Amino acid sequence: MEITLQNVVFAIVAAAMMLCSFLTVTTKNILRSVTYLLFTLLGTAVFYFMLDYTFLGAAQIIVYVGGVVVLFVFSILLTRSDKNLNARLQPSKILSAAIAALVGAGVFLWCMLTHNFASQVAPTGEELDMKVIGQTLLGADKYQYLLPFEAVSVLLLACLIGGVLIARKR
Amino acid sequence: MEIQLQYYLVVSCFMLACGIFGFFVRRNTLAMLIAVELMLNAADINFAAFNRYLFNDALEGHFFTLFGIAIAAAETAVAVAIMINLYRNLNSIQTKDIEDMKH
């Protein structure tokens, strides 16, 4: 049982992600919470890179880190959420939320650790060809994704118009 | 020592539990949205890991993750627009202050 560089990287990234996702929901300062979310999302991108889905990791970094996190920071500053995060909750409510989360996590862990998965193929290190991704995304045959692609484009247009319409000044 | 599928699943399970906890505990709608992002991200990791480890020659998980990322971004944009509008009308985005659909 030798320990490779990949194991070390995985262990470090996994530990950092778990720590950051825990701090995301427990820290009192919402700007710090967004920063921890940023590190969690970057760790997810590293996971995609380790699974040899390079395009997916790049999309994750561009969309989440470049778009969503910046949007969060802007909206926090615009709504002055950094001043009034007052999470003054009764301890009983925090306790019940923790129990709900722990029971859920326990059930999931029990399911996935006792289930015998079919033969696993470890990532071989050869990344998914960009040509394959493009042809699958824009093909109309079986197992190809032209229709969802167009549906997402319409959805994004609707979101663009809806966002402007909702947030504009009257 | 190979990295197993279960390792990815454990990390995403922990992330999902954190998201659930945050969604229950937070009282600021933006903080709740951050918790939702955590949960979505956990689901995306699962899609990609299952695709790579169990169905190596298929691409379904990869593209579901890709569409999931796009839809999560769209959802965040609309939710943030709604919250900015709420703040303009109510001067607050705490859940206890949001009672009416129309102000």
PDB file of C-alpha atoms in Angstrom:
ATOM      1  CA  MET A   1       0.000   0.000   0.000  1.00  0.00           C
ATOM      2  CA  GLU A   2       1.958   2.960  -1.234  1.00  0.00           C
ATOM      3  CA  ILE A   3       0.869   6.549  -0.923  1.00  0.00           C
ATOM      4  CA  THR A   4       1.018   8.462  -4.170  1.00  0.00           C
ATOM      5  CA  LEU A   5       0.997  12.174  -4.778  1.00  0.00           C
ATOM      6  CA  GLN A   6      -2.603  11.900  -5.917  1.00  0.00           C
ATOM      7  CA  ASN A   7      -3.656  10.455  -2.547  1.00  0.00           C
ATOM      8  CA  VAL A   8      -1.977  13.299  -0.706  1.00  0.00           C
ATOM      9  CA  VAL A   9      -3.598  15.931  -2.912  1.00  0.00           C
ATOM     10  CA  PHE A  10      -6.986  14.276  -2.550  1.00  0.00           C
ATOM     11  CA  ALA A  11      -6.675  14.071   1.231  1.00  0.00           C
ATOM     12  CA  ILE A  12      -5.640  17.708   1.580  1.00  0.00           C
ATOM     13  CA  VAL A  13      -8.359  18.985  -0.765  1.00  0.00           C
ATOM     14  CA  ALA A  14     -11.037  16.807   0.833  1.00  0.00           C
ATOM     15  CA  ALA A  15     -10.123  17.953   4.341  1.00  0.00           C
ATOM     16  CA  ALA A  16     -10.041  21.604   3.254  1.00  0.00           C
ATOM     17  CA  MET A  17     -13.396  21.266   1.511  1.00  0.00           C
ATOM     18  CA  MET A  18     -15.076  19.659   4.500  1.00  0.00           C
ATOM     19  CA  LEU A  19     -13.648  22.274   6.870  1.00  0.00           C
ATOM     20  CA  CYS A  20     -14.630  25.159   4.580  1.00  0.00           C
ATOM     21  CA  SER A  21     -18.137  23.869   3.969  1.00  0.00           C
ATOM     22  CA  PHE A  22     -18.636  23.509   7.715  1.00  0.00           C
ATOM     23  CA  LEU A  23     -17.332  27.030   8.335  1.00  0.00           C
ATOM     24  CA  THR A  24     -19.550  28.362   5.512  1.00  0.00           C
ATOM     25  CA  VAL A  25     -22.672  27.583   7.498  1.00  0.00           C
ATOM     26  CA  THR A  26     -21.372  28.316  10.995  1.00  0.00           C
ATOM     27  CA  THR A  27     -19.374  31.541  10.734  1.00  0.00           C
ATOM     28  CA  LYS A  28     -21.031  34.714  12.004  1.00  0.00           C
ATOM     29  CA  ASN A  29     -19.733  37.061   9.334  1.00  0.00           C
ATOM     30  CA  ILE A  30     -21.480  36.550   6.009  1.00  0.00           C
ATOM     31  CA  LEU A  31     -18.586  37.889   3.939  1.00  0.00           C
ATOM     32  CA  ARG A  32     -16.375  35.242   5.540  1.00  0.00           C
ATOM     33  CA  SER A  33     -19.070  32.714   4.784  1.00  0.00           C
ATOM     34  CA  VAL A  34     -18.867  33.634   1.092  1.00  0.00           C
ATOM     35  CA  THR A  35     -15.086  33.362   1.190  1.00  0.00           C
ATOM     36  CA  TYR A  36     -15.320  29.847   2.637  1.00  0.00           C
ATOM     37  CA  LEU A  37     -17.888  29.008  -0.050  1.00  0.00           C
ATOM     38  CA  LEU A  38     -15.362  30.199  -2.631  1.00  0.00           C
ATOM     39  CA  PHE A  39     -12.740  27.778  -1.297  1.00  0.00           C
ATOM     40  CA  THR A  40     -15.276  24.944  -1.262  1.00  0.00           C
ATOM     41  CA  LEU A  41     -16.135  25.614  -4.902  1.00  0.00           C
ATOM     42  CA  LEU A  42     -12.449  25.745  -5.841  1.00  0.00           C
ATOM     43  CA  GLY A  43     -11.969  22.393  -4.100  1.00  0.00           C
ATOM     44  CA  THR A  44     -14.841  21.004  -6.155  1.00  0.00           C
ATOM     45  CA  ALA A  45     -13.047  22.184  -9.296  1.00  0.00           C
ATOM     46  CA  VAL A  46      -9.938  20.328  -8.109  1.00  0.00           C
ATOM     47  CA  PHE A  47     -12.077  17.193  -7.708  1.00  0.00           C
ATOM     48  CA  TYR A  48     -13.255  17.556 -11.315  1.00  0.00           C
ATOM     49  CA  PHE A  49      -9.662  17.921 -12.448  1.00  0.00           C
ATOM     50  CA  MET A  50      -8.747  14.775 -10.510  1.00  0.00           C
ATOM     51  CA  LEU A  51     -11.619  12.919 -12.189  1.00  0.00           C
ATOM     52  CA  ASP A  52     -10.071  13.991 -15.540  1.00  0.00           C
ATOM     53  CA  TYR A  53     -13.042  16.227 -16.386  1.00  0.00           C
ATOM     54  CA  THR A  54     -10.895  19.243 -17.191  1.00  0.00           C
ATOM     55  CA  PHE A  55     -13.615  21.108 -19.074  1.00  0.00           C
ATOM     56  CA  LEU A  56     -15.997  20.665 -16.152  1.00  0.00           C
ATOM     57  CA  GLY A  57     -13.427  22.020 -13.718  1.00  0.00           C
ATOM     58  CA  ALA A  58     -12.806  25.028 -15.934  1.00  0.00           C
ATOM     59  CA  ALA A  59     -16.560  25.665 -16.226  1.00  0.00           C
ATOM     60  CA  GLN A  60     -16.894  25.364 -12.452  1.00  0.00           C
ATOM     61  CA  ILE A  61     -14.166  27.952 -11.873  1.00  0.00           C
ATOM     62  CA  ILE A  62     -15.495  30.364 -14.514  1.00  0.00           C
ATOM     63  CA  VAL A  63     -19.176  30.158 -13.582  1.00  0.00           C
ATOM     64  CA  TYR A  64     -19.011  29.771  -9.804  1.00  0.00           C
ATOM     65  CA  VAL A  65     -15.851  31.570  -8.794  1.00  0.00           C
ATOM     66  CA  GLY A  66     -16.051  34.209 -11.515  1.00  0.00           C
ATOM     67  CA  GLY A  67     -19.813  34.687 -11.509  1.00  0.00           C
ATOM     68  CA  VAL A  68     -21.786  33.411  -8.559  1.00  0.00           C
ATOM     69  CA  VAL A  69     -19.386  34.358  -5.758  1.00  0.00           C
ATOM     70  CA  VAL A  70     -18.917  37.868  -7.152  1.00  0.00           C
ATOM     71  CA  LEU A  71     -22.710  38.180  -7.399  1.00  0.00           C
ATOM     72  CA  PHE A  72     -22.997  37.101  -3.761  1.00  0.00           C
ATOM     73  CA  VAL A  73     -20.450  39.668  -2.608  1.00  0.00           C
ATOM     74  CA  PHE A  74     -22.185  42.449  -4.535  1.00  0.00           C
ATOM     75  CA  SER A  75     -25.610  41.545  -3.180  1.00  0.00           C
ATOM     76  CA  ILE A  76     -24.307  41.256   0.394  1.00  0.00           C
ATOM     77  CA  LEU A  77     -22.845  44.732   0.199  1.00  0.00           C
ATOM     78  CA  LEU A  78     -25.945  46.126  -1.539  1.00  0.00           C
ATOM     79  CA  THR A  79     -28.338  44.701   1.059  1.00  0.00           C
ATOM     80  CA  ARG A  80     -26.083  45.456   4.066  1.00  0.00           C
ATOM     81  CA  SER A  81     -26.299  41.813   5.096  1.00  0.00           C
ATOM     82  CA  ASP A  82     -22.856  42.069   6.657  1.00  0.00           C
ATOM     83  CA  LYS A  83     -24.371  44.260   9.375  1.00  0.00           C
ATOM     84  CA  ASN A  84     -27.459  42.237  10.227  1.00  0.00           C
ATOM     85  CA  LEU A  85     -26.763  38.542  10.066  1.00  0.00           C
ATOM     86  CA  ASN A  86     -28.087  38.280  13.646  1.00  0.00           C
ATOM     87  CA  ALA A  87     -28.522  34.538  13.916  1.00  0.00           C
ATOM     88  CA  ARG A  88     -30.114  34.857  17.359  1.00  0.00           C
ATOM     89  CA  LEU A  89     -31.811  31.481  17.402  1.00  0.00           C
ATOM     90  CA  GLN A  90     -32.958  29.376  20.311  1.00  0.00           C
ATOM     91  CA  PRO A  91     -30.479  26.577  21.039  1.00  0.00           C
ATOM     92  CA  SER A  92     -33.294  24.054  20.614  1.00  0.00           C
ATOM     93  CA  LYS A  93     -33.745  25.085  16.976  1.00  0.00           C
ATOM     94  CA  ILE A  94     -30.020  24.848  16.280  1.00  0.00           C
ATOM     95  CA  LEU A  95     -29.997  21.449  17.958  1.00  0.00           C
ATOM     96  CA  SER A  96     -32.923  20.161  15.919  1.00  0.00           C
ATOM     97  CA  ALA A  97     -31.326  21.418  12.691  1.00  0.00           C
ATOM     98  CA  ALA A  98     -28.072  19.673  13.634  1.00  0.00           C
ATOM     99  CA  ILE A  99     -29.952  16.462  14.399  1.00  0.00           C
ATOM    100  CA  ALA A 100     -31.770  16.633  11.051  1.00  0.00           C
ATOM    101  CA  ALA A 101     -28.513  17.156   9.166  1.00  0.00           C
ATOM    102  CA  LEU A 102     -26.676  14.431  11.111  1.00  0.00           C
ATOM    103  CA  VAL A 103     -29.463  11.876  10.722  1.00  0.00           C
ATOM    104  CA  GLY A 104     -29.638  12.614   7.003  1.00  0.00           C
ATOM    105  CA  ALA A 105     -25.862  12.314   6.641  1.00  0.00           C
ATOM    106  CA  GLY A 106     -25.905   9.092   8.658  1.00  0.00           C
ATOM    107  CA  VAL A 107     -28.542   7.503   6.438  1.00  0.00           C
ATOM    108  CA  PHE A 108     -26.690   8.533   3.272  1.00  0.00           C
ATOM    109  CA  LEU A 109     -23.349   7.277   4.607  1.00  0.00           C
ATOM    110  CA  TRP A 110     -24.861   3.971   5.720  1.00  0.00           C
ATOM    111  CA  CYS A 111     -26.454   3.500   2.283  1.00  0.00           C
ATOM    112  CA  MET A 112     -23.346   4.284   0.290  1.00  0.00           C
ATOM    113  CA  LEU A 113     -20.868   2.433   2.483  1.00  0.00           C
ATOM    114  CA  THR A 114     -22.876  -0.793   2.693  1.00  0.00           C
ATOM    115  CA  HIS A 115     -23.828  -0.805  -0.988  1.00  0.00           C
ATOM    116  CA  ASN A 116     -21.657  -2.947  -3.218  1.00  0.00           C
ATOM    117  CA  PHE A 117     -20.937  -0.830  -6.249  1.00  0.00           C
ATOM    118  CA  ALA A 118     -20.327  -2.533  -9.556  1.00  0.00           C
ATOM    119  CA  SER A 119     -16.799  -2.765 -10.897  1.00  0.00           C
ATOM    120  CA  GLN A 120     -15.124   0.581 -10.444  1.00  0.00           C
ATOM    121  CA  VAL A 121     -12.876   2.025 -13.099  1.00  0.00           C
ATOM    122  CA  ALA A 122     -10.286   4.333 -11.618  1.00  0.00           C
ATOM    123  CA  PRO A 123      -9.499   7.492 -13.619  1.00  0.00           C
ATOM    124  CA  THR A 124      -6.708   6.679 -16.032  1.00  0.00           C
ATOM    125  CA  GLY A 125      -5.358  10.181 -16.398  1.00  0.00           C
ATOM    126  CA  GLU A 126      -6.451  10.758 -19.973  1.00  0.00           C
ATOM    127  CA  GLU A 127      -8.847  13.648 -20.064  1.00  0.00           C
ATOM    128  CA  LEU A 128     -12.118  13.792 -21.963  1.00  0.00           C
ATOM    129  CA  ASP A 129     -11.505  14.990 -25.500  1.00  0.00           C
ATOM    130  CA  MET A 130     -12.863  18.474 -26.182  1.00  0.00           C
ATOM    131  CA  LYS A 131     -14.082  17.313 -29.602  1.00  0.00           C
ATOM    132  CA  VAL A 132     -16.209  14.611 -27.979  1.00  0.00           C
ATOM    133  CA  ILE A 133     -17.726  17.139 -25.561  1.00  0.00           C
ATOM    134  CA  GLY A 134     -18.597  19.537 -28.380  1.00  0.00           C
ATOM    135  CA  GLN A 135     -20.115  16.890 -30.609  1.00  0.00           C
ATOM    136  CA  THR A 136     -22.122  15.384 -27.771  1.00  0.00           C
ATOM    137  CA  LEU A 137     -23.382  18.797 -26.694  1.00  0.00           C
ATOM    138  CA  LEU A 138     -24.469  19.814 -30.198  1.00  0.00           C
ATOM    139  CA  GLY A 139     -25.645  16.507 -31.633  1.00  0.00           C
ATOM    140  CA  ALA A 140     -29.295  15.514 -31.992  1.00  0.00           C
ATOM    141  CA  ASP A 141     -28.901  11.716 -31.807  1.00  0.00           C
ATOM    142  CA  LYS A 142     -29.473   9.417 -28.866  1.00  0.00           C
ATOM    143  CA  TYR A 143     -27.286  10.327 -25.850  1.00  0.00           C
ATOM    144  CA  GLN A 144     -26.599  13.731 -27.349  1.00  0.00           C
ATOM    145  CA  TYR A 145     -27.674  16.986 -25.830  1.00  0.00           C
ATOM    146  CA  LEU A 146     -28.761  19.582 -28.384  1.00  0.00           C
ATOM    147  CA  LEU A 147     -32.259  20.003 -26.925  1.00  0.00           C
ATOM    148  CA  PRO A 148     -31.177  20.524 -23.275  1.00  0.00           C
ATOM    149  CA  PHE A 149     -28.487  22.878 -24.525  1.00  0.00           C
ATOM    150  CA  GLU A 150     -31.065  25.042 -26.308  1.00  0.00           C
ATOM    151  CA  ALA A 151     -33.431  24.812 -23.326  1.00  0.00           C
ATOM    152  CA  VAL A 152     -30.671  26.095 -21.053  1.00  0.00           C
ATOM    153  CA  SER A 153     -29.985  28.953 -23.456  1.00  0.00           C
ATOM    154  CA  VAL A 154     -33.675  29.958 -23.331  1.00  0.00           C
ATOM    155  CA  LEU A 155     -33.625  29.617 -19.532  1.00  0.00           C
ATOM    156  CA  LEU A 156     -30.582  31.883 -19.258  1.00  0.00           C
ATOM    157  CA  LEU A 157     -32.267  34.470 -21.495  1.00  0.00           C
ATOM    158  CA  ALA A 158     -35.399  34.310 -19.333  1.00  0.00           C
ATOM    159  CA  CYS A 159     -33.261  34.744 -16.204  1.00  0.00           C
ATOM    160  CA  LEU A 160     -31.469  37.706 -17.750  1.00  0.00           C
ATOM    161  CA  ILE A 161     -34.731  39.464 -18.601  1.00  0.00           C
ATOM    162  CA  GLY A 162     -36.354  38.456 -15.318  1.00  0.00           C
ATOM    163  CA  GLY A 163     -33.399  39.654 -13.253  1.00  0.00           C
ATOM    164  CA  VAL A 164     -33.334  43.034 -14.945  1.00  0.00           C
ATOM    165  CA  LEU A 165     -37.109  43.363 -14.673  1.00  0.00           C
ATOM    166  CA  ILE A 166     -37.207  42.502 -10.967  1.00  0.00           C
ATOM    167  CA  ALA A 167     -34.208  44.505  -9.827  1.00  0.00           C
ATOM    168  CA  ARG A 168     -34.679  47.685 -11.880  1.00  0.00           C
ATOM    169  CA  LYS A 169     -35.549  50.990 -10.269  1.00  0.00           C
ATOM    170  CA  ARG A 170     -39.171  52.044 -10.646  1.00  0.00           C
TER     171      ARG A 170
ATOM    172  CA  MET B   1      -3.677   2.991  -2.979  1.00  0.00           C
ATOM    173  CA  GLU B   2      -6.372   3.902  -5.454  1.00  0.00           C
ATOM    174  CA  ILE B   3      -8.845   6.663  -4.684  1.00  0.00           C
ATOM    175  CA  GLN B   4     -12.202   4.947  -4.399  1.00  0.00           C
ATOM    176  CA  LEU B   5     -15.615   6.244  -5.441  1.00  0.00           C
ATOM    177  CA  GLN B   6     -16.713   6.202  -1.807  1.00  0.00           C
ATOM    178  CA  TYR B   7     -14.160   8.842  -0.839  1.00  0.00           C
ATOM    179  CA  TYR B   8     -15.800  11.364  -3.159  1.00  0.00           C
ATOM    180  CA  LEU B   9     -19.229  10.352  -1.888  1.00  0.00           C
ATOM    181  CA  VAL B  10     -18.232  10.873   1.748  1.00  0.00           C
ATOM    182  CA  VAL B  11     -16.968  14.393   1.027  1.00  0.00           C
ATOM    183  CA  SER B  12     -20.111  15.324  -0.899  1.00  0.00           C
ATOM    184  CA  CYS B  13     -22.297  13.784   1.811  1.00  0.00           C
ATOM    185  CA  PHE B  14     -20.634  15.952   4.443  1.00  0.00           C
ATOM    186  CA  MET B  15     -21.092  18.985   2.212  1.00  0.00           C
ATOM    187  CA  LEU B  16     -24.775  18.179   1.742  1.00  0.00           C
ATOM    188  CA  ALA B  17     -25.255  17.843   5.509  1.00  0.00           C
ATOM    189  CA  CYS B  18     -23.591  21.229   6.021  1.00  0.00           C
ATOM    190  CA  GLY B  19     -25.928  22.725   3.434  1.00  0.00           C
ATOM    191  CA  ILE B  20     -28.988  21.260   5.135  1.00  0.00           C
ATOM    192  CA  PHE B  21     -27.836  22.524   8.526  1.00  0.00           C
ATOM    193  CA  GLY B  22     -27.162  25.997   7.160  1.00  0.00           C
ATOM    194  CA  PHE B  23     -30.519  26.137   5.411  1.00  0.00           C
ATOM    195  CA  PHE B  24     -32.297  25.447   8.716  1.00  0.00           C
ATOM    196  CA  VAL B  25     -30.132  27.660  10.921  1.00  0.00           C
ATOM    197  CA  ARG B  26     -29.654  30.816   8.873  1.00  0.00           C
ATOM    198  CA  ARG B  27     -32.208  33.618   9.056  1.00  0.00           C
ATOM    199  CA  ASN B  28     -30.759  35.810   6.321  1.00  0.00           C
ATOM    200  CA  THR B  29     -32.057  34.827   2.886  1.00  0.00           C
ATOM    201  CA  LEU B  30     -28.656  35.354   1.249  1.00  0.00           C
ATOM    202  CA  ALA B  31     -27.025  33.033   3.778  1.00  0.00           C
ATOM    203  CA  MET B  32     -29.733  30.471   3.036  1.00  0.00           C
ATOM    204  CA  LEU B  33     -28.941  30.803  -0.669  1.00  0.00           C
ATOM    205  CA  ILE B  34     -25.283  30.084   0.107  1.00  0.00           C
ATOM    206  CA  ALA B  35     -26.374  26.894   1.879  1.00  0.00           C
ATOM    207  CA  VAL B  36     -28.417  25.917  -1.193  1.00  0.00           C
ATOM    208  CA  GLU B  37     -25.314  26.392  -3.344  1.00  0.00           C
ATOM    209  CA  LEU B  38     -23.445  23.967  -1.087  1.00  0.00           C
ATOM    210  CA  MET B  39     -26.150  21.334  -1.540  1.00  0.00           C
ATOM    211  CA  LEU B  40     -26.205  21.775  -5.331  1.00  0.00           C
ATOM    212  CA  ASN B  41     -22.441  21.481  -5.419  1.00  0.00           C
ATOM    213  CA  ALA B  42     -22.550  18.219  -3.470  1.00  0.00           C
ATOM    214  CA  ALA B  43     -25.004  16.789  -6.003  1.00  0.00           C
ATOM    215  CA  ASP B  44     -22.751  17.888  -8.874  1.00  0.00           C
ATOM    216  CA  ILE B  45     -19.733  16.091  -7.357  1.00  0.00           C
ATOM    217  CA  ASN B  46     -21.814  12.918  -7.111  1.00  0.00           C
ATOM    218  CA  PHE B  47     -22.850  13.097 -10.771  1.00  0.00           C
ATOM    219  CA  ALA B  48     -19.276  13.502 -11.961  1.00  0.00           C
ATOM    220  CA  ALA B  49     -17.830  10.828  -9.643  1.00  0.00           C
ATOM    221  CA  PHE B  50     -20.489   8.231 -10.529  1.00  0.00           C
ATOM    222  CA  ASN B  51     -19.969   8.921 -14.211  1.00  0.00           C
ATOM    223  CA  ARG B  52     -16.223   8.452 -14.009  1.00  0.00           C
ATOM    224  CA  TYR B  53     -16.088   5.428 -11.728  1.00  0.00           C
ATOM    225  CA  LEU B  54     -19.120   3.357 -12.738  1.00  0.00           C
ATOM    226  CA  PHE B  55     -20.018   4.370 -16.314  1.00  0.00           C
ATOM    227  CA  ASN B  56     -16.676   5.333 -17.734  1.00  0.00           C
ATOM    228  CA  ASP B  57     -17.695   5.177 -21.409  1.00  0.00           C
ATOM    229  CA  ALA B  58     -20.884   7.258 -20.962  1.00  0.00           C
ATOM    230  CA  LEU B  59     -21.135  11.032 -20.593  1.00  0.00           C
ATOM    231  CA  GLU B  60     -24.491  11.533 -18.849  1.00  0.00           C
ATOM    232  CA  GLY B  61     -23.083  12.547 -15.473  1.00  0.00           C
ATOM    233  CA  HIS B  62     -20.659  14.971 -17.064  1.00  0.00           C
ATOM    234  CA  PHE B  63     -23.390  16.788 -18.955  1.00  0.00           C
ATOM    235  CA  PHE B  64     -25.827  16.737 -16.046  1.00  0.00           C
ATOM    236  CA  THR B  65     -23.147  18.458 -13.983  1.00  0.00           C
ATOM    237  CA  LEU B  66     -22.590  20.991 -16.752  1.00  0.00           C
ATOM    238  CA  PHE B  67     -26.302  21.797 -16.989  1.00  0.00           C
ATOM    239  CA  GLY B  68     -26.533  21.783 -13.196  1.00  0.00           C
ATOM    240  CA  ILE B  69     -23.836  24.463 -12.995  1.00  0.00           C
ATOM    241  CA  ALA B  70     -25.662  26.597 -15.591  1.00  0.00           C
ATOM    242  CA  ILE B  71     -29.009  26.269 -13.832  1.00  0.00           C
ATOM    243  CA  ALA B  72     -27.502  27.011 -10.414  1.00  0.00           C
ATOM    244  CA  ALA B  73     -25.999  30.212 -11.812  1.00  0.00           C
ATOM    245  CA  ALA B  74     -29.340  31.245 -13.324  1.00  0.00           C
ATOM    246  CA  GLU B  75     -31.166  30.506 -10.069  1.00  0.00           C
ATOM    247  CA  THR B  76     -28.670  32.568  -8.089  1.00  0.00           C
ATOM    248  CA  ALA B  77     -29.043  35.537 -10.447  1.00  0.00           C
ATOM    249  CA  VAL B  78     -32.833  35.600 -10.124  1.00  0.00           C
ATOM    250  CA  ALA B  79     -32.748  35.064  -6.354  1.00  0.00           C
ATOM    251  CA  VAL B  80     -30.268  37.902  -5.904  1.00  0.00           C
ATOM    252  CA  ALA B  81     -32.455  40.191  -8.024  1.00  0.00           C
ATOM    253  CA  ILE B  82     -35.461  39.344  -5.850  1.00  0.00           C
ATOM    254  CA  MET B  83     -33.481  40.028  -2.665  1.00  0.00           C
ATOM    255  CA  ILE B  84     -32.234  43.395  -3.902  1.00  0.00           C
ATOM    256  CA  ASN B  85     -35.815  44.319  -4.721  1.00  0.00           C
ATOM    257  CA  LEU B  86     -36.936  43.170  -1.268  1.00  0.00           C
ATOM    258  CA  TYR B  87     -34.229  45.231   0.384  1.00  0.00           C
ATOM    259  CA  ARG B  88     -35.349  48.274  -1.569  1.00  0.00           C
ATOM    260  CA  ASN B  89     -38.936  47.813  -0.375  1.00  0.00           C
ATOM    261  CA  LEU B  90     -38.475  46.506   3.177  1.00  0.00           C
ATOM    262  CA  ASN B  91     -34.917  47.552   4.109  1.00  0.00           C
ATOM    263  CA  SER B  92     -34.290  44.022   5.276  1.00  0.00           C
ATOM    264  CA  ILE B  93     -33.860  40.546   3.851  1.00  0.00           C
ATOM    265  CA  GLN B  94     -34.352  38.605   7.081  1.00  0.00           C
ATOM    266  CA  THR B  95     -36.880  35.813   6.803  1.00  0.00           C
ATOM    267  CA  LYS B  96     -38.976  37.183   9.671  1.00  0.00           C
ATOM    268  CA  ASP B  97     -39.583  40.470   7.843  1.00  0.00           C
ATOM    269  CA  ILE B  98     -40.727  38.885   4.597  1.00  0.00           C
ATOM    270  CA  GLU B  99     -44.414  38.141   4.970  1.00  0.00           C
ATOM    271  CA  ASP B 100     -46.197  39.409   1.875  1.00  0.00           C
ATOM    272  CA  MET B 101     -45.696  38.600  -1.764  1.00  0.00           C
ATOM    273  CA  LYS B 102     -46.609  42.158  -2.718  1.00  0.00           C
ATOM    274  CA  HIS B 103     -45.695  45.257  -0.784  1.00  0.00           C
TER     275      HIS B 103
END
